[in-house]
């Protein structure tokens, strides 16, 4: 039997070798990398909480503005109706000639009524804008109707 000999200087000869070395002591690199990874997770969680809190604050603020606008509108409408009733009473008393309603009071009530009626479109606009802001902050489609607490 003949033994084949290999020439190690032959350029067709390829020697491949793969190995893994794991040092016994890493000078704290693995521990520090774990510590840094935990800090990165904590920072990401803190940022997530900040975004959550900011979103919650925005939604609650928008909701409270919508409720405030709705209540201000209701109060103004109630005040206008009371003032109209007072104006009708004062005007009829003035026309009858009773001393309960001097002309100055009738004119002042009419002026106040006209002034209050100019506030109504602004309050309507404020209410619409605050409800739209609430929809946007909640991520609801603008065409979707929403009911504020207390609506019927």
mmCIF file of C-alpha atoms in Angstrom:
data_model
loop_
_atom_site.group_PDB
_atom_site.id
_atom_site.type_symbol
_atom_site.label_atom_id
_atom_site.label_comp_id
_atom_site.label_asym_id
_atom_site.label_seq_id
_atom_site.Cartn_x
_atom_site.Cartn_y
_atom_site.Cartn_z
ATOM 1 C CA UNK A 1 0.000 0.000 0.000
ATOM 2 C CA UNK A 2 1.334 3.364 -1.044
ATOM 3 C CA UNK A 3 1.156 6.365 1.208
ATOM 4 C CA UNK A 4 0.232 9.643 -0.467
ATOM 5 C CA UNK A 5 2.297 12.545 0.590
ATOM 6 C CA UNK A 6 0.975 16.089 0.760
ATOM 7 C CA UNK A 7 3.095 19.031 -0.049
ATOM 8 C CA UNK A 8 2.290 21.826 2.432
ATOM 9 C CA UNK A 9 3.775 24.404 0.125
ATOM 10 C CA UNK A 10 1.312 23.579 -2.652
ATOM 11 C CA UNK A 11 -0.831 26.633 -3.487
ATOM 12 C CA UNK A 12 -3.882 24.410 -4.040
ATOM 13 C CA UNK A 13 -3.896 23.359 -0.437
ATOM 14 C CA UNK A 14 -6.382 25.303 1.714
ATOM 15 C CA UNK A 15 -6.400 25.049 5.451
ATOM 16 C CA UNK A 16 -9.476 26.360 7.204
ATOM 17 C CA UNK A 17 -9.854 26.658 10.881
ATOM 18 C CA UNK A 18 -12.558 28.174 13.021
ATOM 19 C CA UNK A 19 -12.449 28.694 16.706
ATOM 20 C CA UNK A 20 -14.035 30.605 19.500
ATOM 21 C CA UNK A 21 -12.126 32.089 22.326
ATOM 22 C CA UNK A 22 -13.808 33.254 25.467
ATOM 23 C CA UNK A 23 -11.589 35.053 27.887
ATOM 24 C CA UNK A 24 -11.961 34.135 31.500
ATOM 25 C CA UNK A 25 -11.770 37.766 32.571
ATOM 26 C CA UNK A 26 -13.351 40.539 30.474
ATOM 27 C CA UNK A 27 -12.314 43.480 32.637
ATOM 28 C CA UNK A 28 -15.966 44.165 33.507
ATOM 29 C CA UNK A 29 -17.116 44.749 29.932
ATOM 30 C CA UNK A 30 -19.986 42.239 30.066
ATOM 31 C CA UNK A 31 -21.227 43.573 33.410
ATOM 32 C CA UNK A 32 -20.986 47.157 32.187
ATOM 33 C CA UNK A 33 -22.776 46.319 28.934
ATOM 34 C CA UNK A 34 -25.628 44.716 30.916
ATOM 35 C CA UNK A 35 -25.788 47.755 33.189
ATOM 36 C CA UNK A 36 -25.902 50.107 30.184
ATOM 37 C CA UNK A 37 -28.602 47.988 28.526
ATOM 38 C CA UNK A 38 -30.727 48.198 31.694
ATOM 39 C CA UNK A 39 -30.241 51.977 31.763
ATOM 40 C CA UNK A 40 -31.319 52.168 28.115
ATOM 41 C CA UNK A 41 -34.471 50.197 28.918
ATOM 42 C CA UNK A 42 -35.189 52.501 31.876
ATOM 43 C CA UNK A 43 -34.713 55.606 29.700
ATOM 44 C CA UNK A 44 -37.041 54.197 27.027
ATOM 45 C CA UNK A 45 -39.683 53.401 29.667
ATOM 46 C CA UNK A 46 -39.337 56.901 31.117
ATOM 47 C CA UNK A 47 -39.827 58.451 27.657
ATOM 48 C CA UNK A 48 -42.872 56.241 27.070
ATOM 49 C CA UNK A 49 -44.352 57.377 30.397
ATOM 50 C CA UNK A 50 -43.664 61.033 29.489
ATOM 51 C CA UNK A 51 -45.458 60.647 26.152
ATOM 52 C CA UNK A 52 -48.355 58.853 27.867
ATOM 53 C CA UNK A 53 -48.665 61.569 30.523
ATOM 54 C CA UNK A 54 -48.491 64.350 27.921
ATOM 55 C CA UNK A 55 -51.180 62.669 25.821
ATOM 56 C CA UNK A 56 -53.373 62.169 28.882
ATOM 57 C CA UNK A 57 -52.886 65.806 29.890
ATOM 58 C CA UNK A 58 -53.815 66.993 26.391
ATOM 59 C CA UNK A 59 -56.964 64.853 26.259
ATOM 60 C CA UNK A 60 -58.107 65.886 29.754
ATOM 61 C CA UNK A 61 -57.436 69.571 29.011
ATOM 62 C CA UNK A 62 -59.346 69.369 25.724
ATOM 63 C CA UNK A 63 -62.244 67.611 27.449
ATOM 64 C CA UNK A 64 -62.421 70.206 30.207
ATOM 65 C CA UNK A 65 -62.334 73.024 27.649
ATOM 66 C CA UNK A 66 -65.202 71.401 25.756
ATOM 67 C CA UNK A 67 -67.234 71.028 28.954
ATOM 68 C CA UNK A 68 -66.429 74.603 29.991
ATOM 69 C CA UNK A 69 -67.460 75.955 26.580
ATOM 70 C CA UNK A 70 -70.713 74.000 26.690
ATOM 71 C CA UNK A 71 -71.515 75.200 30.218
ATOM 72 C CA UNK A 72 -70.604 78.818 29.391
ATOM 73 C CA UNK A 73 -72.955 78.658 26.404
ATOM 74 C CA UNK A 74 -75.775 77.261 28.588
ATOM 75 C CA UNK A 75 -75.208 79.961 31.201
ATOM 76 C CA UNK A 76 -75.241 82.671 28.546
ATOM 77 C CA UNK A 77 -78.470 81.320 27.036
ATOM 78 C CA UNK A 78 -80.085 81.201 30.486
ATOM 79 C CA UNK A 79 -78.903 84.733 31.223
ATOM 80 C CA UNK A 80 -80.231 86.014 27.893
ATOM 81 C CA UNK A 81 -83.629 84.448 28.527
ATOM 82 C CA UNK A 82 -83.757 85.975 32.037
ATOM 83 C CA UNK A 83 -82.691 89.355 30.694
ATOM 84 C CA UNK A 84 -85.335 89.179 27.926
ATOM 85 C CA UNK A 85 -87.986 88.444 30.533
ATOM 86 C CA UNK A 86 -86.749 91.340 32.661
ATOM 87 C CA UNK A 87 -86.667 93.614 29.583
ATOM 88 C CA UNK A 88 -90.237 92.740 28.639
ATOM 89 C CA UNK A 89 -91.414 93.404 32.192
ATOM 90 C CA UNK A 90 -89.466 96.679 32.500
ATOM 91 C CA UNK A 91 -90.583 97.861 29.071
ATOM 92 C CA UNK A 92 -94.252 97.149 29.783
ATOM 93 C CA UNK A 93 -93.945 98.889 33.170
ATOM 94 C CA UNK A 94 -92.308 101.893 31.509
ATOM 95 C CA UNK A 95 -95.038 102.081 28.863
ATOM 96 C CA UNK A 96 -97.693 101.900 31.581
ATOM 97 C CA UNK A 97 -95.985 104.767 33.324
ATOM 98 C CA UNK A 98 -95.231 103.026 36.626
ATOM 99 C CA UNK A 99 -92.270 104.187 38.630
ATOM 100 C CA UNK A 100 -90.760 100.664 38.858
ATOM 101 C CA UNK A 101 -88.937 100.962 35.542
ATOM 102 C CA UNK A 102 -87.252 104.229 34.625
ATOM 103 C CA UNK A 103 -86.316 104.703 30.979
ATOM 104 C CA UNK A 104 -82.610 104.468 31.870
ATOM 105 C CA UNK A 105 -83.085 100.889 33.154
ATOM 106 C CA UNK A 106 -84.969 99.823 30.043
ATOM 107 C CA UNK A 107 -82.250 101.232 27.776
ATOM 108 C CA UNK A 108 -79.500 99.649 29.906
ATOM 109 C CA UNK A 109 -81.167 96.217 29.775
ATOM 110 C CA UNK A 110 -81.602 96.489 25.999
ATOM 111 C CA UNK A 111 -77.931 97.435 25.634
ATOM 112 C CA UNK A 112 -76.844 94.516 27.852
ATOM 113 C CA UNK A 113 -79.042 92.098 25.889
ATOM 114 C CA UNK A 114 -77.561 93.220 22.584
ATOM 115 C CA UNK A 115 -74.069 92.861 24.049
ATOM 116 C CA UNK A 116 -74.782 89.333 25.312
ATOM 117 C CA UNK A 117 -76.181 88.278 21.965
ATOM 118 C CA UNK A 118 -72.851 89.215 20.358
ATOM 119 C CA UNK A 119 -71.088 86.776 22.706
ATOM 120 C CA UNK A 120 -73.200 83.839 21.593
ATOM 121 C CA UNK A 121 -71.477 83.250 18.207
ATOM 122 C CA UNK A 122 -68.081 83.420 19.925
ATOM 123 C CA UNK A 123 -69.155 80.837 22.504
ATOM 124 C CA UNK A 124 -70.571 78.617 19.751
ATOM 125 C CA UNK A 125 -67.245 78.870 17.912
ATOM 126 C CA UNK A 126 -65.313 78.124 21.118
ATOM 127 C CA UNK A 127 -67.480 75.091 21.792
ATOM 128 C CA UNK A 128 -67.009 73.752 18.248
ATOM 129 C CA UNK A 129 -63.254 74.290 18.333
ATOM 130 C CA UNK A 130 -62.859 72.676 21.740
ATOM 131 C CA UNK A 131 -64.841 69.588 20.674
ATOM 132 C CA UNK A 132 -62.727 69.351 17.501
ATOM 133 C CA UNK A 133 -59.545 69.678 19.588
ATOM 134 C CA UNK A 134 -60.811 66.870 21.814
ATOM 135 C CA UNK A 135 -61.406 64.664 18.764
ATOM 136 C CA UNK A 136 -57.920 65.392 17.451
ATOM 137 C CA UNK A 137 -56.233 64.733 20.784
ATOM 138 C CA UNK A 138 -58.119 61.438 21.108
ATOM 139 C CA UNK A 139 -57.336 60.452 17.532
ATOM 140 C CA UNK A 140 -60.988 60.301 16.506
ATOM 141 C CA UNK A 141 -62.082 61.087 12.962
ATOM 142 C CA UNK A 142 -63.302 64.680 12.705
ATOM 143 C CA UNK A 143 -66.611 63.627 11.131
ATOM 144 C CA UNK A 144 -67.458 61.324 14.054
ATOM 145 C CA UNK A 145 -69.930 62.906 16.472
ATOM 146 C CA UNK A 146 -69.023 62.638 20.152
ATOM 147 C CA UNK A 147 -71.144 63.271 23.213
ATOM 148 C CA UNK A 148 -69.701 65.205 26.120
ATOM 149 C CA UNK A 149 -70.774 63.940 29.553
ATOM 150 C CA UNK A 150 -74.173 65.326 30.414
ATOM 151 C CA UNK A 151 -75.352 65.575 26.807
ATOM 152 C CA UNK A 152 -78.784 64.221 26.050
#
